[in-house]
Coordinates of C-alpha atoms and ligand atoms in Angstrom, one line a residue:
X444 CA -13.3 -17.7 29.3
X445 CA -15.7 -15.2 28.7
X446 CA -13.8 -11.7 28.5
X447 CA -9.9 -9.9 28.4
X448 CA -8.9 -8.0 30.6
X449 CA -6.1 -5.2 29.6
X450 CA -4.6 -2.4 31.0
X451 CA -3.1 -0.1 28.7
X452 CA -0.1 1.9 28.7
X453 CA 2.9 -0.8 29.2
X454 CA 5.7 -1.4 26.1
X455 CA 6.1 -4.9 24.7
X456 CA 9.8 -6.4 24.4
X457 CA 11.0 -9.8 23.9
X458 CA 9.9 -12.5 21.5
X459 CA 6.9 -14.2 19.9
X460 CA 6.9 -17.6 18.6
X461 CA 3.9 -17.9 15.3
X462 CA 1.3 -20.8 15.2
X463 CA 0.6 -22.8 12.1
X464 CA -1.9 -20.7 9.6
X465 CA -5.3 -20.9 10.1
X466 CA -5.8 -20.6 6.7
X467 CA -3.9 -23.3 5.1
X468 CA -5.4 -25.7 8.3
X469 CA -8.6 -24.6 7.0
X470 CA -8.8 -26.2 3.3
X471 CA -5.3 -29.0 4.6
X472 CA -7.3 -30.4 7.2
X473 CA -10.6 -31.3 5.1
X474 CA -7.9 -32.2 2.3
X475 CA -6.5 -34.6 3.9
X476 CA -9.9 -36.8 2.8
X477 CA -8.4 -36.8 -0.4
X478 CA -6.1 -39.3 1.0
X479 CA -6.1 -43.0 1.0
X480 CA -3.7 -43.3 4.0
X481 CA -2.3 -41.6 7.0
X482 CA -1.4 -37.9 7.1
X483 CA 1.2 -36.4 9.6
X484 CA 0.5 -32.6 9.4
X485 CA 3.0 -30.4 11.4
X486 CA 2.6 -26.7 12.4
X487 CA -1.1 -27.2 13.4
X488 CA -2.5 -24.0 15.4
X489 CA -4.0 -24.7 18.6
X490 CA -7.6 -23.1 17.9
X491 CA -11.0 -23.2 17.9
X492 CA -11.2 -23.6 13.7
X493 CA -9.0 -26.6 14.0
X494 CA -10.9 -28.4 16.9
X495 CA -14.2 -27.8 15.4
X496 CA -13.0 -29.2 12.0
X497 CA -11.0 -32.2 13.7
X498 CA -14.5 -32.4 15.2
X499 CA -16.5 -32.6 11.2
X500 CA -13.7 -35.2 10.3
X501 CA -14.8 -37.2 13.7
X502 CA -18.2 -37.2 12.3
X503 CA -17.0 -38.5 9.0
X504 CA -16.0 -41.5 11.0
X505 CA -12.2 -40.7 10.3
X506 CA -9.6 -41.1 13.0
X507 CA -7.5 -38.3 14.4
X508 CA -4.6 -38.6 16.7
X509 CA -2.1 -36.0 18.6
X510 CA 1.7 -36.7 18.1
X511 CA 1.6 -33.3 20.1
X512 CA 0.2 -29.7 20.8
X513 CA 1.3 -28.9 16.9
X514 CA 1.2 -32.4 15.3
X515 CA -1.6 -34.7 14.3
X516 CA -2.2 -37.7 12.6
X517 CA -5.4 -38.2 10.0
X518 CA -6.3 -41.3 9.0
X519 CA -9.0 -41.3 6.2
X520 CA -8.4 -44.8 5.1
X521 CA -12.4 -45.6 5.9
X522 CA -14.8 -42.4 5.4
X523 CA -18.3 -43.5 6.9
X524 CA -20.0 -40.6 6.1
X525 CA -20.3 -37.8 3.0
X526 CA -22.3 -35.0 5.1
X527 CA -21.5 -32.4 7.2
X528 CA -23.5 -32.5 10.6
X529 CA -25.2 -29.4 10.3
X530 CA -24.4 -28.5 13.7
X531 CA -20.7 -27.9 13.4
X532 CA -20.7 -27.1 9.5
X533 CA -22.8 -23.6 10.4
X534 CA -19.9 -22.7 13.0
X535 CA -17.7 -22.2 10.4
X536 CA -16.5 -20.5 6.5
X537 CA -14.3 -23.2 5.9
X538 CA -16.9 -26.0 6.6
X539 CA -17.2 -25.8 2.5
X540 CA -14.0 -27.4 1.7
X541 CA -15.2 -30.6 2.9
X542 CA -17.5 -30.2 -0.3
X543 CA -14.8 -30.3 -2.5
X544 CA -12.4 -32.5 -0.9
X545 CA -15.4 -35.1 -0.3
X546 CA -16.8 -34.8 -4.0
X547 CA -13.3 -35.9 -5.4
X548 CA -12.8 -39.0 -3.1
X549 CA -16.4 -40.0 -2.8
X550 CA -18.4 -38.3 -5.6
X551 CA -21.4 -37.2 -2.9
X552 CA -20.7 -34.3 -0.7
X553 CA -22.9 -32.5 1.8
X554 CA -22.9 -29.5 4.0
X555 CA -24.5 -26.5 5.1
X556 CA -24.5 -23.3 3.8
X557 CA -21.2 -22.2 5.8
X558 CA -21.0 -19.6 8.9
X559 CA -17.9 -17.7 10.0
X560 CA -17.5 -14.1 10.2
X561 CA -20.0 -11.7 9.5
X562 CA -18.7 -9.5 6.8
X563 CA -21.2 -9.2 4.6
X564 CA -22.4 -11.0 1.7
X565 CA -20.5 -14.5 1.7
X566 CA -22.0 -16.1 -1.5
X567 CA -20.3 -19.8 -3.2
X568 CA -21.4 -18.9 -6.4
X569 CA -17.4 -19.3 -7.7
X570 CA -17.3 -22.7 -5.7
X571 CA -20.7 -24.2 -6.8
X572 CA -19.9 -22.7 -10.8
X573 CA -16.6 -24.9 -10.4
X574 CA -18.2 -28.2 -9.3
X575 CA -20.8 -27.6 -12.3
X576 CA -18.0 -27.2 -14.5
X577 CA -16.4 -30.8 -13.5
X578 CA -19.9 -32.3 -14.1
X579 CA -21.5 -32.8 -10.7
X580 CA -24.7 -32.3 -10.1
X581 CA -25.3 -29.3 -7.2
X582 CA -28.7 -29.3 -5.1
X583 CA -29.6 -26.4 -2.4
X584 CA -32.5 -27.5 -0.1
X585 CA -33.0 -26.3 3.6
X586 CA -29.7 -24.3 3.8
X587 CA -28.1 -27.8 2.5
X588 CA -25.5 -28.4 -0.2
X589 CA -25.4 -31.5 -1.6
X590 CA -22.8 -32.0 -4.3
X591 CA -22.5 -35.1 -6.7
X592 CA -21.8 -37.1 -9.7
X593 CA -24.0 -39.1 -11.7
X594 CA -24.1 -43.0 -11.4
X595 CA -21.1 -44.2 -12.9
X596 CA -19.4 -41.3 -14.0
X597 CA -16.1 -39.4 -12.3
X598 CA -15.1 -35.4 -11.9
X599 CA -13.9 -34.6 -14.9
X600 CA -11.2 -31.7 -15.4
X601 CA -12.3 -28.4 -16.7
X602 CA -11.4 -24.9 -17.7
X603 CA -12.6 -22.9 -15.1
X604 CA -12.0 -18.5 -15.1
X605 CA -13.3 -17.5 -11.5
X606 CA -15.7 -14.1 -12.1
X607 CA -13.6 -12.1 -8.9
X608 CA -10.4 -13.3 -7.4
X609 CA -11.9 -15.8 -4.6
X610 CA -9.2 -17.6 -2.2
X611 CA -11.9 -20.2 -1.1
X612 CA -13.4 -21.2 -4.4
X613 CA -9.4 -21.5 -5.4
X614 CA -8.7 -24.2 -2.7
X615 CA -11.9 -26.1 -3.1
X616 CA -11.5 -26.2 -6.8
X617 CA -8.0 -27.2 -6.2
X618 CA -9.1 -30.1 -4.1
X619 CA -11.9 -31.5 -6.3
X620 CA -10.1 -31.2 -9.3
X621 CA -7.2 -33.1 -7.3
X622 CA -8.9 -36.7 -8.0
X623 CA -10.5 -35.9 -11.6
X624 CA -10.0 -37.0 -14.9
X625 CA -8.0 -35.1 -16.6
X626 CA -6.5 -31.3 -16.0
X627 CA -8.1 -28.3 -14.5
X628 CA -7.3 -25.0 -15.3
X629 CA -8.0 -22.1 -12.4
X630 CA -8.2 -18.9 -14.3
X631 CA -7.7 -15.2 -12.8
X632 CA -7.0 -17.6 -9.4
X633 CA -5.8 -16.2 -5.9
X634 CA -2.2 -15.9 -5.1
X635 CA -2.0 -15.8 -0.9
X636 CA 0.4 -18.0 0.6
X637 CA -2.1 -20.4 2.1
X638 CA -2.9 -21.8 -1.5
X639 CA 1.2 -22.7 -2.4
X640 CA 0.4 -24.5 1.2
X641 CA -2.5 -26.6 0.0
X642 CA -0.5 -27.2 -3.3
X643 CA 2.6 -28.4 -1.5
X644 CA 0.0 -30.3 0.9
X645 CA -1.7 -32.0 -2.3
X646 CA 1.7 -32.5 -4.5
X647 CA 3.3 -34.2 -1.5
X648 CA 0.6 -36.7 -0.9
X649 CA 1.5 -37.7 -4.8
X650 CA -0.7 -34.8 -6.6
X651 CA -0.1 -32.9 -9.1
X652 CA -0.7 -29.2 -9.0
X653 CA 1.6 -26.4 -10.8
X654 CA 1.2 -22.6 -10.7
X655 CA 0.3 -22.2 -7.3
X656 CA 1.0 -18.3 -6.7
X657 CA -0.1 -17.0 -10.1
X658 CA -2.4 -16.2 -11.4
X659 CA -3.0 -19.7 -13.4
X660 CA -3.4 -23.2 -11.6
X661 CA -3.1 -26.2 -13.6
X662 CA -4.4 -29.1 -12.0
X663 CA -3.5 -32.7 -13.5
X664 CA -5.8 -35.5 -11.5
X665 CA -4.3 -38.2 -10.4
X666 CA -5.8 -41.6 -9.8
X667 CA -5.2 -41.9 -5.8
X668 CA -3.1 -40.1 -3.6
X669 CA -0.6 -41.6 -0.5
X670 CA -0.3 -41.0 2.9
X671 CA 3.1 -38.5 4.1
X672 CA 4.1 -35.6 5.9
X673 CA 3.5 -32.1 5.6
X674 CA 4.7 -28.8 7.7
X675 CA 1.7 -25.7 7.5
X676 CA 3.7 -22.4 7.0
X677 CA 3.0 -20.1 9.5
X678 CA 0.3 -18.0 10.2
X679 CA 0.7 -14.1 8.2
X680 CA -1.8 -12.6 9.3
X681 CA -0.8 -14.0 13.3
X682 CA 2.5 -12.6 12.5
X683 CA 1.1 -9.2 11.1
X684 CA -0.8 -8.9 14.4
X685 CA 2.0 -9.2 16.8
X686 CA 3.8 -6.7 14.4
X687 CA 1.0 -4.1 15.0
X688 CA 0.3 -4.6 18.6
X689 CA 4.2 -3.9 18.8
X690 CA 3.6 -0.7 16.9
X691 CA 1.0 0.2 19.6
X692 CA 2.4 -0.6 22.9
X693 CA 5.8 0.5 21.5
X694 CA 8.8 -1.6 23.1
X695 CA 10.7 -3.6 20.6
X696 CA 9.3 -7.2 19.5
X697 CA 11.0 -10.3 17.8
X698 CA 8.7 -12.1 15.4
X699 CA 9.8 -15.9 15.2
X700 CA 8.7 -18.5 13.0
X701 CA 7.7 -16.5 10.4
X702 CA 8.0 -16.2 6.0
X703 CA 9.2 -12.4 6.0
X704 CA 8.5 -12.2 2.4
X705 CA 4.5 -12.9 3.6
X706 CA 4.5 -9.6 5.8
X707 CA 6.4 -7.4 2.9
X708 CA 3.4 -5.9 2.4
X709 CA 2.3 -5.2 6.2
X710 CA 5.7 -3.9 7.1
X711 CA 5.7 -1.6 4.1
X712 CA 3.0 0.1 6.0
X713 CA 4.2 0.4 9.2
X714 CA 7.3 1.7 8.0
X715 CA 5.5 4.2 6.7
X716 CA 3.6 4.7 10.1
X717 CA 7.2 5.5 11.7
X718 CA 8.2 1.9 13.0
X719 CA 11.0 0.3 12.1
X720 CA 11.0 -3.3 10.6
X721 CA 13.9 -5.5 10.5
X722 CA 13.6 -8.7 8.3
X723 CA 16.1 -11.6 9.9
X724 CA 16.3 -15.1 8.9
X725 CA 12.8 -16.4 9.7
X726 CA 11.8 -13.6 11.9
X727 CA 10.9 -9.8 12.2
X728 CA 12.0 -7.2 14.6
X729 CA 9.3 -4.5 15.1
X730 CA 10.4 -1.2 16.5
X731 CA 8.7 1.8 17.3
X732 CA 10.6 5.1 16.4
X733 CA 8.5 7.7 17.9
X734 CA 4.8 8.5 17.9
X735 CA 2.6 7.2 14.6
X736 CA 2.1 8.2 11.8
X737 CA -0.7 8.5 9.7
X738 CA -1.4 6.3 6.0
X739 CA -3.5 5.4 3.6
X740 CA -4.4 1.4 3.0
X741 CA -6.5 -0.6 0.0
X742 CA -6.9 -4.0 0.4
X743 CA -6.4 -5.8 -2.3
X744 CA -6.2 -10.1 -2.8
X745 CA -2.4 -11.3 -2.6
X746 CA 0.4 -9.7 -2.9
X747 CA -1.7 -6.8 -1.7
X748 CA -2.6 -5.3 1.3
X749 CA -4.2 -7.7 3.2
X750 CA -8.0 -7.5 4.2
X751 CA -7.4 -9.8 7.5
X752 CA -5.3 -6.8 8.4
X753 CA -7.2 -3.7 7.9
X754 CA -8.8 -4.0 11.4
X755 CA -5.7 -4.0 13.4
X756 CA -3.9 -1.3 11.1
X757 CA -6.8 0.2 11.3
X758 CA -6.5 0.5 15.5
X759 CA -2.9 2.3 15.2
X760 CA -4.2 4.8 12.6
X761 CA -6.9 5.3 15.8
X762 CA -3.8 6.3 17.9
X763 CA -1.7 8.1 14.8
X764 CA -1.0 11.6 14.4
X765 CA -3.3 13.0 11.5
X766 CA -5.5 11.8 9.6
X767 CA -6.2 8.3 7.6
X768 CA -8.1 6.4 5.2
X769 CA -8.6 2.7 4.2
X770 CA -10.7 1.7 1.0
X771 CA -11.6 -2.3 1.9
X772 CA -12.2 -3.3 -1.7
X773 CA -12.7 -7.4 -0.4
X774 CA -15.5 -7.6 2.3
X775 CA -18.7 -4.9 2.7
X776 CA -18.9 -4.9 6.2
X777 CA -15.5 -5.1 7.8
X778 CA -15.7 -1.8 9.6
X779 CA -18.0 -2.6 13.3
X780 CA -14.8 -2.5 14.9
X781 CA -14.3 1.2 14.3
X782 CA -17.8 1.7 15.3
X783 CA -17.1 -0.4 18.5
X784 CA -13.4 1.3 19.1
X785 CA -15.6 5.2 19.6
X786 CA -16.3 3.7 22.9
X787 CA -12.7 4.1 23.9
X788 CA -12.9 8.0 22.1
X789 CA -11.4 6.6 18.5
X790 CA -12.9 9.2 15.8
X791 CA -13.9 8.0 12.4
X792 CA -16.1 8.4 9.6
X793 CA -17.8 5.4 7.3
X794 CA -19.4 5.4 4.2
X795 CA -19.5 2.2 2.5
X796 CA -16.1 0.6 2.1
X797 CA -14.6 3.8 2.9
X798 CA -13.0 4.8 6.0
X799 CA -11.5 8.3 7.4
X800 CA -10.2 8.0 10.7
X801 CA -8.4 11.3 12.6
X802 CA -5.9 9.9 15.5
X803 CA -5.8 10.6 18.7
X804 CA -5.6 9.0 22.6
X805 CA -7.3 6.0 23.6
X806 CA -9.5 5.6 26.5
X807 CA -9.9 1.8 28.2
X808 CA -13.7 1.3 27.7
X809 CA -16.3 -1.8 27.9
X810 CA -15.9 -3.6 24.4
X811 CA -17.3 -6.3 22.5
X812 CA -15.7 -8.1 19.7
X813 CA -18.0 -8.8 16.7
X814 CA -15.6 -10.9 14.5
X815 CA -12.0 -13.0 14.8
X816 CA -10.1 -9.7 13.6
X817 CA -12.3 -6.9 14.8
X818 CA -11.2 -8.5 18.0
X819 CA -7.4 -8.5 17.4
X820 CA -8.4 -4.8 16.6
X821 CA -9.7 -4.0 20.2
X822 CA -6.7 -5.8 21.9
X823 CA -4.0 -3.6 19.7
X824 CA -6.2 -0.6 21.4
X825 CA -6.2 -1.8 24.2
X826 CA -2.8 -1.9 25.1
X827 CA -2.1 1.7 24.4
X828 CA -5.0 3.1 25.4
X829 CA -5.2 4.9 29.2
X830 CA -6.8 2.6 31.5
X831 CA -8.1 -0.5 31.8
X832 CA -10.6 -2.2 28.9
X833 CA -12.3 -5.3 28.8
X834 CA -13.3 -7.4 25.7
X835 CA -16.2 -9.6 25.7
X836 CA -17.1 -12.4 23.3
X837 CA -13.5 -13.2 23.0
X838 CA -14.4 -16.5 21.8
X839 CA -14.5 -15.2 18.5
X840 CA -11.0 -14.1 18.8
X841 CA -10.2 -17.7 20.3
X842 CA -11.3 -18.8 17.0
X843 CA -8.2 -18.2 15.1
X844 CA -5.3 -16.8 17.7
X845 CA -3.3 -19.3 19.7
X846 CA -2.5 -18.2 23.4
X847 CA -3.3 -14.7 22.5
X848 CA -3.4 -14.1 26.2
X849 CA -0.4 -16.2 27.1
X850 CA 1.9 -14.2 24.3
X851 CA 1.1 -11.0 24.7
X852 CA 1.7 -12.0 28.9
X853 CA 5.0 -12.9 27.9
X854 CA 5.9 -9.8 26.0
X855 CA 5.2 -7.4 29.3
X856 CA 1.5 -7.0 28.4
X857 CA -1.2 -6.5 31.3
X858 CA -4.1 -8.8 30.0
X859 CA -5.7 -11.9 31.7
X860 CA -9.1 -13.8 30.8
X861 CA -11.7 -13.7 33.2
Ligands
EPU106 N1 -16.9 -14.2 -3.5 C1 -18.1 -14.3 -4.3 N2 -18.4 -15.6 -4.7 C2 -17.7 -16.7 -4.3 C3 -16.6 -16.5 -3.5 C4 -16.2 -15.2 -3.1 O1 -18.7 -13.3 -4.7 O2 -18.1 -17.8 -4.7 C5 -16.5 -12.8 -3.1 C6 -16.7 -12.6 -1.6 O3 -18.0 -12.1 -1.3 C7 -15.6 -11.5 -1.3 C8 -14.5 -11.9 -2.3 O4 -15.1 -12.7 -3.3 O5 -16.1 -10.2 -1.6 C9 -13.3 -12.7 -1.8 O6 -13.8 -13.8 -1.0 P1 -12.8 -15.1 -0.8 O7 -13.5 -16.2 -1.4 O8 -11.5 -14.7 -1.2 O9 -12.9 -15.2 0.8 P2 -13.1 -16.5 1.6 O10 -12.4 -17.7 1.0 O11 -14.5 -16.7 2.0 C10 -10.9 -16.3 3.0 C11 -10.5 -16.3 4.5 C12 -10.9 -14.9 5.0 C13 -10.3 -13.8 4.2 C14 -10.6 -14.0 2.7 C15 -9.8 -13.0 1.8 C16 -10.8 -18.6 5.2 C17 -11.6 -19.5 6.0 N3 -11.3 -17.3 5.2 O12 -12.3 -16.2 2.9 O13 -10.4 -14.9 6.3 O14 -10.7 -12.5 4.6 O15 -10.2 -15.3 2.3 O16 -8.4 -13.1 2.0 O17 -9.8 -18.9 4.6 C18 -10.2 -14.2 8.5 O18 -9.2 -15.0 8.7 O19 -10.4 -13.3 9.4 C19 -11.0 -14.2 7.4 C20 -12.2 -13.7 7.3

């Protein structure tokens, strides 16, 4: 499909089942080349990121199966191959935690420089520092990575302190270190919720990983790790997203299958937008009081404001009374979507990673979405602006939302792909 289709103006009610996180599938999948068996991962989204990594592991030449939409089966008993084609590894960020997770089982590891979202600068530096630090060898040649260990040797563990708090250098160190000799320390680490996944994910396929959620990883490697089960927690920033699109179309939304203590943060500020948040037992109700209210955001690495949710918190302080501002401290370039939302008459003024934006009434206008949440951004417009808007290049929303179009249907919304 090619563009949404939304016509503003209609309340959301009812409730909204969460995918698997995206996240955590990103560095679990790869991970699962750290095991010598067969892996039965649960909670797997339905999305683009998934089928295009199920599609590096094909080229691997390890076997994949689906128990169903949610569950799959990896079996990376043989690996026939240590590089990433380059093809599919520039479609995606996460395309560099088959670096790690193939340099601890196979000591030789390639793949391109990885793609994704356009945010600005994007450097490995943290990753490729790590892998030094463990002994192996790094090479850049023709946008290539090629990672490995000398001739008889093994990774070794190794006191690493990361320069910036970095939640993909984490997880990749976390897998090469998995296999090592020895213990790995992760100094001044990330904290989100996707890296406790990918600790459980490693610990209960006979790893060894403590401190997952501070600021301190300790990493004993283990000879070999076994095949088992493991259930991905659901998707926050998913979750987060339903919770703001609530918050715009007004109505009254249940939020099912989700960690409430993950969204603490998210509903902190739309409480203080004027909508009410109700934590239940694996769930969130999401009520909007009255019109919206203006705030002030920083993201920050977790347990701070997330930067995967400044766009779409960003869209309701477009449709809030007053004025707002958002510092994003992580990415320098996540604001195109602001840029993109003055189409539908959204006022705002940018200067760096600084943000000012005065609310007032949408318009339904002729977007394009420029990155995964940028998109989500456009869609939460959308649905209260006046009129009808349509969203191109929703591929990139496809990306990382499962049935975006199917939920949001079910909640009352008026959107359909064309
Ligand atoms: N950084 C470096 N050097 C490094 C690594 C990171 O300078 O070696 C910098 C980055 O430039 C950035 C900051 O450190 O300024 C944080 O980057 P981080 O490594 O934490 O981000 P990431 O692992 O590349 C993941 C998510 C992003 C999410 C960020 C922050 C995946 C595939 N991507 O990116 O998700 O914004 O963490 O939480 O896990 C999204 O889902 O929309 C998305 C962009």
């Amino acid at each position: 499909m090619e563009k949404y289709v939304i016509n503003g103006g209609r309340e959301l009610f009812g409730e909204v089942t969460i995918s698997g996180a995206k996240n955590a599938a990103a560095s679990i999948l790869p991970g699962t080349l750290l095991v010598e068996g067969i892996c039965r991962i649960r909670n797997v989204p339905d999305i683009h990121d998934v089928r295009l990594t199920l599609d590096i592991l094909d080229s691997l030449g390890v076997t994949h199966r689906h128990i169903d939409r949610s569950v799959l089966e990896i079996d990376c008993r043989r690996i026939e191959s240590h590089a990433v084609p380059a093809e599919l590894g520039v479609r995606m960020r996460a395309s560099h935690f088959f670096l790690g997770a193939l340099l601890a089982r196979t000591g030789d590891a390639s793949s391109p420089l990885p793609g994704g979202c356009d945010l600005g600068k994007r450097p490995i530096d943290q990753h490729l520092k790590g892998f030094e630090a463990m002994g192996a060898a790094v090479q850049l040649y023709d946008n290539y990575i090629r990672v490995t260990i000398p001739e008889g040797k093994k990774l070794h563990g190794a006191d690493i302190c990361f320069d910036m708090v970095t939640v993909g250098a984490t997880m990749n160190l976390m897998l090469a270190a998995a296999l090592a000799d020895g213990d790995t320390m992760l100094r001044n680490a990330a904290r989100e919720p996707h890296i406790v996944d990918l600790a459980g994910f490693i610990n209960a396929m006979g790893g060894d990983i403590s401190g997952a959620g501070t600021d301190t990883i300790t990493i004993h490697g283990v000879s070999s790790m076994h095949g088992g089960e493991y259930s991905l927690i659901p998707d926050q920033i998913e979750a987060g997203t339903y919770m703001a699109a609530a918050a715009a179309a007004g109505g009254s939304v249940k939020i099912c299958n989700v960690i409430p203590e993950h969204l603490s943060c998210i509903a902190d500020v739309l409480k203080d937008m004027n909508v009410s948040v109700k934590e239940g037992d694996g769930s969130v109700q999401v009520t909007r009081n009255g019109r919206l209210k203006s705030t002030d955001i920083i993201t920050a690495a977790y347990p701070g404001f997330p930067t995967d949710m400044q766009p779409q918190i960003g869209a309701l302080m477009c449709l809030a009374d007053g004025s707002s501002s958002i510092y994003e401290a992580v990415w320098t370039d996540r604001f195109r979507y602001l840029e993109e939302l003055r189409r539908m008459g959204a006022l705002s003024d940018i200067n760096g990673q600084h943000a000012v934006i005065r609310g007032g009434e949408l318009n339904g206008a002729s977007l394009t979405a420029c990155d995964l949440r940028a998109g989500a951004a456009m869609i939460i417009a959308a649905l209260a602006a006046r009129g009808r808007t349509e969203i191109r290049n929703v591929r990139l929303i496809e990306r990382g939302y499962q049935d975006i179009v199917g939920k949001l249907s079910k909640l009352g919304a008026d959107i359909h792909a064309e």
